[in-house]
PDB file of C-alpha atoms in Angstrom:
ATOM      1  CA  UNK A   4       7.181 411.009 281.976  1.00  0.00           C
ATOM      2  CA  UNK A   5       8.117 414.672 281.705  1.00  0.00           C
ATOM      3  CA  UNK A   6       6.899 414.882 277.422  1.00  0.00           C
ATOM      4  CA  UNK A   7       3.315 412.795 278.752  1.00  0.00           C
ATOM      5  CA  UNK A   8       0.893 414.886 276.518  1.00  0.00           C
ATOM      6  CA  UNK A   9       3.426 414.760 273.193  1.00  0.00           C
ATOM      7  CA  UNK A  10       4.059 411.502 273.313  1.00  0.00           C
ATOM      8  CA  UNK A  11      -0.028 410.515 273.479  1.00  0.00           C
ATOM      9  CA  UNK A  12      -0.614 412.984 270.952  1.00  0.00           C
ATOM     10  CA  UNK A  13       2.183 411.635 269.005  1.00  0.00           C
ATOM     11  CA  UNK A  14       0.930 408.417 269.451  1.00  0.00           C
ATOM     12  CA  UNK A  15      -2.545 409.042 268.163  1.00  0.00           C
ATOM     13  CA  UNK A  16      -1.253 411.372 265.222  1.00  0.00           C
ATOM     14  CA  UNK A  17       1.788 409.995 263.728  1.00  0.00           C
ATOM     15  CA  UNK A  18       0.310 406.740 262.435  1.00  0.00           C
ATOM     16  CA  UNK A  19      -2.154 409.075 260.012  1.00  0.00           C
ATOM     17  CA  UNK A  20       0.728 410.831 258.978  1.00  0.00           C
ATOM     18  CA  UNK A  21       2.411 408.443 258.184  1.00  0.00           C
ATOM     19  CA  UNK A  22      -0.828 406.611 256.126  1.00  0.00           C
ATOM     20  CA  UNK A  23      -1.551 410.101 255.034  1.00  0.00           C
ATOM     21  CA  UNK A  24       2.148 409.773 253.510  1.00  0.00           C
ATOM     22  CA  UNK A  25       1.275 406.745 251.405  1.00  0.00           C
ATOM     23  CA  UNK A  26      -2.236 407.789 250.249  1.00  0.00           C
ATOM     24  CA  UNK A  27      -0.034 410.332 248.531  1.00  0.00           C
ATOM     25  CA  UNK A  28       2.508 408.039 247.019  1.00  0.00           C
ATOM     26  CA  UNK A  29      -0.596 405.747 245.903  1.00  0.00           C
ATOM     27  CA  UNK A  30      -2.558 408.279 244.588  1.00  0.00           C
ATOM     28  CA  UNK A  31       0.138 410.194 243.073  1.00  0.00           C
ATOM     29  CA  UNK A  32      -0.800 409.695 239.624  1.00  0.00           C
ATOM     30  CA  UNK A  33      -4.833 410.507 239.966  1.00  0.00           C
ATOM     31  CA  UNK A  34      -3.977 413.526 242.493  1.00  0.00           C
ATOM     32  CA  UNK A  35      -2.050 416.277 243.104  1.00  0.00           C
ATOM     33  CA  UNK A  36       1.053 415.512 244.996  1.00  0.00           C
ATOM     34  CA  UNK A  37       3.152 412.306 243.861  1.00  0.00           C
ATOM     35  CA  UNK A  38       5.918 409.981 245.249  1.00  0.00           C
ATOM     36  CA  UNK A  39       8.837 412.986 246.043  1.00  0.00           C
ATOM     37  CA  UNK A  40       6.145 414.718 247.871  1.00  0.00           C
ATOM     38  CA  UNK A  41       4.526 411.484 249.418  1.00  0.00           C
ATOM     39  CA  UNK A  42       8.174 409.792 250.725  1.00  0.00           C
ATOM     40  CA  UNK A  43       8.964 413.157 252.681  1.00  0.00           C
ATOM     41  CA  UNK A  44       5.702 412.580 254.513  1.00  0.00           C
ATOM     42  CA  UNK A  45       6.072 409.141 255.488  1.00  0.00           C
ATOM     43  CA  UNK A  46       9.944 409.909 256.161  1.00  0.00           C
ATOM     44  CA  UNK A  47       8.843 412.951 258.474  1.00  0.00           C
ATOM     45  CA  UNK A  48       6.646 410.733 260.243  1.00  0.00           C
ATOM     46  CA  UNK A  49       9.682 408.555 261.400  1.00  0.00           C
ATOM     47  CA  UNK A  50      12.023 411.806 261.880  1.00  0.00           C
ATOM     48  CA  UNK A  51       9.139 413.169 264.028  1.00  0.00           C
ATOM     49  CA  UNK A  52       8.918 409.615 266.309  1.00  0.00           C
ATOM     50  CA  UNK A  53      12.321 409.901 266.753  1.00  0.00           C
ATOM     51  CA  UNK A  54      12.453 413.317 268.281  1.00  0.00           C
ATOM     52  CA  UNK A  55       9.693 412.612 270.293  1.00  0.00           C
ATOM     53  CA  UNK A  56      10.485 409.365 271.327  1.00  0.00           C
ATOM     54  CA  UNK A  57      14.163 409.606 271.282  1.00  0.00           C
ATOM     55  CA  UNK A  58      16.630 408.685 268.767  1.00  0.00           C
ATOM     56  CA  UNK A  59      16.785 405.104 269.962  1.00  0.00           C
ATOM     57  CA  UNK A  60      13.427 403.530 270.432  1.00  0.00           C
ATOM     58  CA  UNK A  61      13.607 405.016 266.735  1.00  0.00           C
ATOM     59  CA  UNK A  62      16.347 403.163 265.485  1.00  0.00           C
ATOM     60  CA  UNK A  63      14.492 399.987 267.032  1.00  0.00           C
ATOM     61  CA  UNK A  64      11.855 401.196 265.234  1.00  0.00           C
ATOM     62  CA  UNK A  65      13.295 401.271 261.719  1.00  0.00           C
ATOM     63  CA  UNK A  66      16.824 399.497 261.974  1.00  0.00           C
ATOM     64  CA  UNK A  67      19.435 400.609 259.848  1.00  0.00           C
ATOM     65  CA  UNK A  68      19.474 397.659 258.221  1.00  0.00           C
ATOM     66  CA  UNK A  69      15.969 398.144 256.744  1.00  0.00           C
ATOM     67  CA  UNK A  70      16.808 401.611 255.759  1.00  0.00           C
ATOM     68  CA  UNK A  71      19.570 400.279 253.437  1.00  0.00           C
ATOM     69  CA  UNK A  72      17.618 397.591 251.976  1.00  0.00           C
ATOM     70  CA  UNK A  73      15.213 399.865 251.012  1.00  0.00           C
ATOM     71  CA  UNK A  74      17.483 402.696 249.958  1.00  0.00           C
ATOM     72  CA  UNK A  75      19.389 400.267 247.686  1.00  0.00           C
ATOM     73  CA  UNK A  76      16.424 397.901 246.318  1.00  0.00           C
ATOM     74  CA  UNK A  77      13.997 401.114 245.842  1.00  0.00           C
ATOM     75  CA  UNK A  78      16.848 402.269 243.468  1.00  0.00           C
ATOM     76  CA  UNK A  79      16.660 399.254 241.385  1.00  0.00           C
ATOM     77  CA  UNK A  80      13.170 398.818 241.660  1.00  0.00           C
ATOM     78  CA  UNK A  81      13.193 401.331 239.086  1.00  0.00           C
ATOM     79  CA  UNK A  82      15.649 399.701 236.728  1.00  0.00           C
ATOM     80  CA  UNK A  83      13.592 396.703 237.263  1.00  0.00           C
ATOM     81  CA  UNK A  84      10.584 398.314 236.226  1.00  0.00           C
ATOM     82  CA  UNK A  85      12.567 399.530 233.005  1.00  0.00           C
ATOM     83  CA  UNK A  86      13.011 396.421 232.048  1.00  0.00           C
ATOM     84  CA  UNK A  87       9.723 395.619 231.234  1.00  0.00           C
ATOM     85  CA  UNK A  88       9.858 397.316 228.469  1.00  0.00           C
ATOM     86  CA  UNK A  89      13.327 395.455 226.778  1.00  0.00           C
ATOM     87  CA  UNK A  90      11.522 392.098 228.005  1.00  0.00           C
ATOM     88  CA  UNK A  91       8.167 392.715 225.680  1.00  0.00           C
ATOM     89  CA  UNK A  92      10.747 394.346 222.669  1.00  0.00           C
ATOM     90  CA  UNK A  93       9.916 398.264 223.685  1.00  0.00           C
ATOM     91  CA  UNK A  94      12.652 400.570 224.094  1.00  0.00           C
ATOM     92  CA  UNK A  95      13.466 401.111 227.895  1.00  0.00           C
ATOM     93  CA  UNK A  96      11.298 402.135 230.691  1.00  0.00           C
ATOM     94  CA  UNK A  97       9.037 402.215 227.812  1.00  0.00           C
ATOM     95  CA  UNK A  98       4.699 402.132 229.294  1.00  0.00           C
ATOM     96  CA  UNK A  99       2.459 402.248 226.823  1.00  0.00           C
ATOM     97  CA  UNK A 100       4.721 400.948 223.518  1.00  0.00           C
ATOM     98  CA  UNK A 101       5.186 397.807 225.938  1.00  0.00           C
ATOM     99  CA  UNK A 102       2.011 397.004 225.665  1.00  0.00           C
ATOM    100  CA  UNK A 103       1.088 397.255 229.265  1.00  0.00           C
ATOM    101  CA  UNK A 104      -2.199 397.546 230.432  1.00  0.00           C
ATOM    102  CA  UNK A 105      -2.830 401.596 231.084  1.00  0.00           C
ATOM    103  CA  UNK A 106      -6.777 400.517 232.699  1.00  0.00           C
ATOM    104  CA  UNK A 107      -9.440 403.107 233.068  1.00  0.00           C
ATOM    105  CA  UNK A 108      -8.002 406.575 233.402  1.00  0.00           C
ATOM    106  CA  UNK A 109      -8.673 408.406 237.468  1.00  0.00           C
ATOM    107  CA  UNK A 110      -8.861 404.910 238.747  1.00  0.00           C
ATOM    108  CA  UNK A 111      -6.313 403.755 241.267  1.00  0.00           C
ATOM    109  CA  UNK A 112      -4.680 400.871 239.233  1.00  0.00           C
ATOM    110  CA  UNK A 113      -3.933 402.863 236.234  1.00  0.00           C
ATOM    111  CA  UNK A 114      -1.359 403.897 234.363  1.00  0.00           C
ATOM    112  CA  UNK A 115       0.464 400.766 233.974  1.00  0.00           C
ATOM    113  CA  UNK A 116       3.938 400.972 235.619  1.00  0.00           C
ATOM    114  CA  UNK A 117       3.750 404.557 236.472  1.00  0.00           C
ATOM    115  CA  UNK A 118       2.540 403.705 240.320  1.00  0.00           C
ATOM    116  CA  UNK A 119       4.431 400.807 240.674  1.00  0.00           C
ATOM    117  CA  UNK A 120       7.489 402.984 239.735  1.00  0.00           C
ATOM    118  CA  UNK A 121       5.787 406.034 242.145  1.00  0.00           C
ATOM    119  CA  UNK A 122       5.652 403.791 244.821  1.00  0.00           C
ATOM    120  CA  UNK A 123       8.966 402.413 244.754  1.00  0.00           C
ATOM    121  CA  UNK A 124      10.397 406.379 244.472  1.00  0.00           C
ATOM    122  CA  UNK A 125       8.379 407.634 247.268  1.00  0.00           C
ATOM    123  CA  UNK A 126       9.165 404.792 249.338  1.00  0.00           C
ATOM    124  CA  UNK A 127      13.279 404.924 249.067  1.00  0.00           C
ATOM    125  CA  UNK A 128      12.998 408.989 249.151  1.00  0.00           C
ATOM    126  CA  UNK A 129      11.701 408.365 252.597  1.00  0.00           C
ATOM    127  CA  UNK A 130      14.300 406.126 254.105  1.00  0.00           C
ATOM    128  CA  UNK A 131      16.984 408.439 252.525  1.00  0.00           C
ATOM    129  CA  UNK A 132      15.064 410.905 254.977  1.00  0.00           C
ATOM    130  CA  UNK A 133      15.351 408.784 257.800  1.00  0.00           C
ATOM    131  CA  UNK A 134      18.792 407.590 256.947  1.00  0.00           C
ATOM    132  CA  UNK A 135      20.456 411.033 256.506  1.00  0.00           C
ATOM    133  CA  UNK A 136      18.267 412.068 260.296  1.00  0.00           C
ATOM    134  CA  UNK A 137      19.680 409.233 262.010  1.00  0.00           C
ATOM    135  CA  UNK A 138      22.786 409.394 260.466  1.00  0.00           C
ATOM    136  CA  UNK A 139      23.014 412.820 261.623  1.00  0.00           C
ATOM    137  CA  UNK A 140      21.840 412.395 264.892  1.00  0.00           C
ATOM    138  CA  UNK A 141      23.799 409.795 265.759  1.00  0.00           C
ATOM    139  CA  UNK A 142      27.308 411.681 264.791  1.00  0.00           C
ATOM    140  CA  UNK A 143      25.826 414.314 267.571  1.00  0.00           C
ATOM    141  CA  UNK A 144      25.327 412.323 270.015  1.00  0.00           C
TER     142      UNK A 144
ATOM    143  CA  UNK B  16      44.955 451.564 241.328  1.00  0.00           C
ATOM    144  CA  UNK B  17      42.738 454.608 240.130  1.00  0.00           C
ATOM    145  CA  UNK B  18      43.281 453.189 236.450  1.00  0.00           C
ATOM    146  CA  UNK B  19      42.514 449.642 237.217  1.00  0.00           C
ATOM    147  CA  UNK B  20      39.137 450.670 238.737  1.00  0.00           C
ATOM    148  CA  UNK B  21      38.391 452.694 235.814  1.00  0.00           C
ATOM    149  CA  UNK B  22      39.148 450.164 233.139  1.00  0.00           C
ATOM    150  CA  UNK B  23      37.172 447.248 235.303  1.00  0.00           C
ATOM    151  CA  UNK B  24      34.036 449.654 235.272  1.00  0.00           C
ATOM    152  CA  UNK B  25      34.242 449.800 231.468  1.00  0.00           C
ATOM    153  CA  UNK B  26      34.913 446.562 230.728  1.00  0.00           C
ATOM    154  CA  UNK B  27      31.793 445.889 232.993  1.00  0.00           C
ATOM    155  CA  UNK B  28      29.591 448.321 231.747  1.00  0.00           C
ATOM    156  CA  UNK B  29      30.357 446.843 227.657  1.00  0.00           C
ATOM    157  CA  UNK B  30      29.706 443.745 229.033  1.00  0.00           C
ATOM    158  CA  UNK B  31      26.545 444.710 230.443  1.00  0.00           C
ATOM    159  CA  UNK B  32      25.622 446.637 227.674  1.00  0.00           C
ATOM    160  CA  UNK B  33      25.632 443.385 225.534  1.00  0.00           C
ATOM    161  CA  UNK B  34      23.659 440.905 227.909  1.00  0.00           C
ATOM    162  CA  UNK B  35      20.723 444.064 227.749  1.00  0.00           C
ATOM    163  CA  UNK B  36      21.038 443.684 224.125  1.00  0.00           C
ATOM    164  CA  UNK B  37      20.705 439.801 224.458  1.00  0.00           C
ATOM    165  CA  UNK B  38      17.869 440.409 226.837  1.00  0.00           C
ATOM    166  CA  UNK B  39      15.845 442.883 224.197  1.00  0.00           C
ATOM    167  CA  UNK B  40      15.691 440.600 221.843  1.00  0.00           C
ATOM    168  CA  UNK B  41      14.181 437.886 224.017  1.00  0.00           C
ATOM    169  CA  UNK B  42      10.456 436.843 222.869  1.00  0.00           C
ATOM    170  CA  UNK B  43       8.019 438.345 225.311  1.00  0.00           C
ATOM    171  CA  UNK B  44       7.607 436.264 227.766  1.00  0.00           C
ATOM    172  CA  UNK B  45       3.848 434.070 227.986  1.00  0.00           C
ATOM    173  CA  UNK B  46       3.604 434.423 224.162  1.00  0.00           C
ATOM    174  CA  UNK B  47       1.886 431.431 222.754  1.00  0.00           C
ATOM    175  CA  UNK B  48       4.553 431.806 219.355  1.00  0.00           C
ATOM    176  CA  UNK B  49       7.533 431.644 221.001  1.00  0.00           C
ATOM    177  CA  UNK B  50       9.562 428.743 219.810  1.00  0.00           C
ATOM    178  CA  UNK B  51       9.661 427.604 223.194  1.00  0.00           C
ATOM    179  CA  UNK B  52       6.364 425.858 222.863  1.00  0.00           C
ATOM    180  CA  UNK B  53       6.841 423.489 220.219  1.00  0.00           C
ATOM    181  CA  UNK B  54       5.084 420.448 219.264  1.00  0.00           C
ATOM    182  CA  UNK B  55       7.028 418.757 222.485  1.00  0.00           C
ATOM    183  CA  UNK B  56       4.908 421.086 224.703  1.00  0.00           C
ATOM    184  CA  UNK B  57       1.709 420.912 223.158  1.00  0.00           C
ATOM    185  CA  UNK B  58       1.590 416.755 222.868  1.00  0.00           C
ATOM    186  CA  UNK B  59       2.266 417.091 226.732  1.00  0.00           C
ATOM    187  CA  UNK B  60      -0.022 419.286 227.004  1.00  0.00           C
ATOM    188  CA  UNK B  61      -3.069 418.031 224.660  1.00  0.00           C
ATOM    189  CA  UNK B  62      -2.688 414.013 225.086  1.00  0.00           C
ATOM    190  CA  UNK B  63      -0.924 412.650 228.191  1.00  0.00           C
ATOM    191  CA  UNK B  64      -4.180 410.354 229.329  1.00  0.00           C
ATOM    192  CA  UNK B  65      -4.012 408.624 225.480  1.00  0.00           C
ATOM    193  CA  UNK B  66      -0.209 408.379 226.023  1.00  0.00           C
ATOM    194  CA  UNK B  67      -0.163 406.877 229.852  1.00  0.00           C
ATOM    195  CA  UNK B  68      -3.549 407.208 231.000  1.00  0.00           C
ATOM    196  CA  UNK B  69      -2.722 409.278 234.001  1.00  0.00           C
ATOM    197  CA  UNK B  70      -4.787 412.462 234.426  1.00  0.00           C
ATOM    198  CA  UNK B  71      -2.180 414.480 236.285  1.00  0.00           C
ATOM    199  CA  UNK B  72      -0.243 415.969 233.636  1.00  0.00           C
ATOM    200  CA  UNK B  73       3.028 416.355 236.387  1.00  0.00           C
ATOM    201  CA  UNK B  74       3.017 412.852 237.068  1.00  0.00           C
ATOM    202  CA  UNK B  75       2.453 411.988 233.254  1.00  0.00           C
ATOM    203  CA  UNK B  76       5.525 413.664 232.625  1.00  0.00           C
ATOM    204  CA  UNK B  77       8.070 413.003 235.542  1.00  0.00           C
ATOM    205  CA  UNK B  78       7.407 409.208 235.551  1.00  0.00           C
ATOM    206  CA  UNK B  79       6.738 408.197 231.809  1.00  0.00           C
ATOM    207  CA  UNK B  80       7.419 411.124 229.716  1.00  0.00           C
ATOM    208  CA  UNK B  81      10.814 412.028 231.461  1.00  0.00           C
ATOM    209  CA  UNK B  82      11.150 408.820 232.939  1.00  0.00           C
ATOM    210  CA  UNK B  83      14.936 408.601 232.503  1.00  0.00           C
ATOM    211  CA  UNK B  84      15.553 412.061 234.177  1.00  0.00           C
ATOM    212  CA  UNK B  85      13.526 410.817 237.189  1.00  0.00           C
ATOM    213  CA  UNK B  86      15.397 408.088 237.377  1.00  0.00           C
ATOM    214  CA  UNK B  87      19.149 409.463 237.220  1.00  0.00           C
ATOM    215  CA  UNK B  88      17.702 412.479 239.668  1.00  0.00           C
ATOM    216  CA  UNK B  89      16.538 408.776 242.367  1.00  0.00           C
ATOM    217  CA  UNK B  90      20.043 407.625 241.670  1.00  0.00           C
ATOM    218  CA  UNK B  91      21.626 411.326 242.661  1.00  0.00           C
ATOM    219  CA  UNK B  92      19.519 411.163 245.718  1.00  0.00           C
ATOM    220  CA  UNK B  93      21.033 407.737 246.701  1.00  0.00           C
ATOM    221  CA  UNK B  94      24.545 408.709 245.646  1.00  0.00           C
ATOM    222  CA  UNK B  95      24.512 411.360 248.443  1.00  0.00           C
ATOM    223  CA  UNK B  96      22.598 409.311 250.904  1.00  0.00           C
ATOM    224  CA  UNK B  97      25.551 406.944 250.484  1.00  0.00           C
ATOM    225  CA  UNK B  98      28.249 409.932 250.441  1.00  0.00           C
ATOM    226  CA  UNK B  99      26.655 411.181 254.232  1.00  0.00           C
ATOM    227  CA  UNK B 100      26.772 407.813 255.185  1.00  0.00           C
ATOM    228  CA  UNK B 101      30.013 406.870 254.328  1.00  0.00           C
ATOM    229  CA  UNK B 102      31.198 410.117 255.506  1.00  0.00           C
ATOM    230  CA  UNK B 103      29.834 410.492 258.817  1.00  0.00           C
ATOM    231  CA  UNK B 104      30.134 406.195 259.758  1.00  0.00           C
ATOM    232  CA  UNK B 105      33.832 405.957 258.681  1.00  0.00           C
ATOM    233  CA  UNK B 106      35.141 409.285 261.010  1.00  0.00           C
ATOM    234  CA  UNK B 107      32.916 407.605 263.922  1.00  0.00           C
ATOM    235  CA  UNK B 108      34.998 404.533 263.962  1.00  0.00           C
ATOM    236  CA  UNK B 109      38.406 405.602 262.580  1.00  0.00           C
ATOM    237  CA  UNK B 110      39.807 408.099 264.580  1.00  0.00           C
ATOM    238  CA  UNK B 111      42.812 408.595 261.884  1.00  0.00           C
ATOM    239  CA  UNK B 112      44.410 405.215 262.135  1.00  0.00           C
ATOM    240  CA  UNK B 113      44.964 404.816 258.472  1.00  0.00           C
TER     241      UNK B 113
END
């Protein structure tokens, strides 16, 4: 009751920041910015929720056990993505000699795997984020 | 004592002496002949939207170019994720019993 105005303010702002985050990740490879710069965004929305809010309605939020899914498939996303190119008889992590499709260049779905590898990166550099706040946080507590 | 300090400037100023010397000979700095800029440089440079059809040249690079440094630098970032975590979980529940 005592944080009234921050927490309607928050509540209005943080879900823009946090789809302001993944416009960023998305559009990383038409844009400036890119999926480091993106994942801090959408991890600073959550770290910013949680001070608000309190550290516990934000571990409801986003349980830990989400976070290390994420952290740990987001990781091998990438290696995943790699082997696209051994699968089609490219070296790895190979784009273009793996014959993928690069589509129209400045459009959202090019670049072949470049996105789909952006989006995994900025998504598991935000839950590191929020795992190393919470993590923190909690040892303070 | 006196000594010591005496030789440990002169030792320090050779020594400095030789890194200017190293420095002088540098190419200047910006200079489109330095060997710096090879052909490397200049395909990144001249062709990265025939090569991956991104337009941002940064992005060109870090994900498709240098795509194996981005990927090691992802697996240092969840490498210390995992050392905080292990860290900071295992002293909350222990309390030295092992």
């Amino acid at each position: 009751m005592r944080d009234y105005i921050l927490k309607r303010m928050a509540a209005v702002i943080l879900g823009f920041i946090s789809m302001y985050g993944f416009y960023v990740i998305l559009h990383g490879h038409i844009s400036p910015g890119g999926s480091f710069a993106g994942g801090i965004i959408v991890g600073l929305s959550f770290i910013a929720f949680s001070t608000i809010y309190g550290i516990q309605d934000g571990s409801a939020k986003l349980p830990e056990k989400i976070l290390v899914w994420v952290e740990s498939y987001g990781t091998l996303w990438y290696g995943l993505m790699g082997l696209v190119g051994i699968v089609k008889g490219a070296p790895f992590l190979a784009n273009k000699l793996a014959g993928v499709d690069l589509g129209t260049p400045g459009t959202l779905s090019s670049g072949g795997l470049i996105s789909l590898i952006g989006l995994g990166v900025g998504i598991r550099v935000a839950s590191t984020m929020v795992t190393l706040f919470f993590t923190l946080m909690e040892e303070e507590a | 004592m006196k000594l010591r300090n005496i030789l440990i400037l002169l030792v320090a100023l050779i020594l400095i002496y030789g890194i200017l010397i190293a420095v002088a000979e540098l190419p200047p700095y910006g200079n489109p002949d330095n060997p710096a800029y090879n052909q490397v440089a200049q395909r990144y440079i001249n062709q990265p939207i025939e090569d991956t059809g991104v337009p941002n040249m940064v992005t060109a690079i870090v994900l498709d170019y240098r795509a194996y440094d981005t990927m090691f630098e992802t697996i240092v970032l969840f490498t210390a994720a995992l050392a905080v975590v292990i860290t900071l979980k295992s002293s909350e529940k222990g309390g030295g019993d092992q």
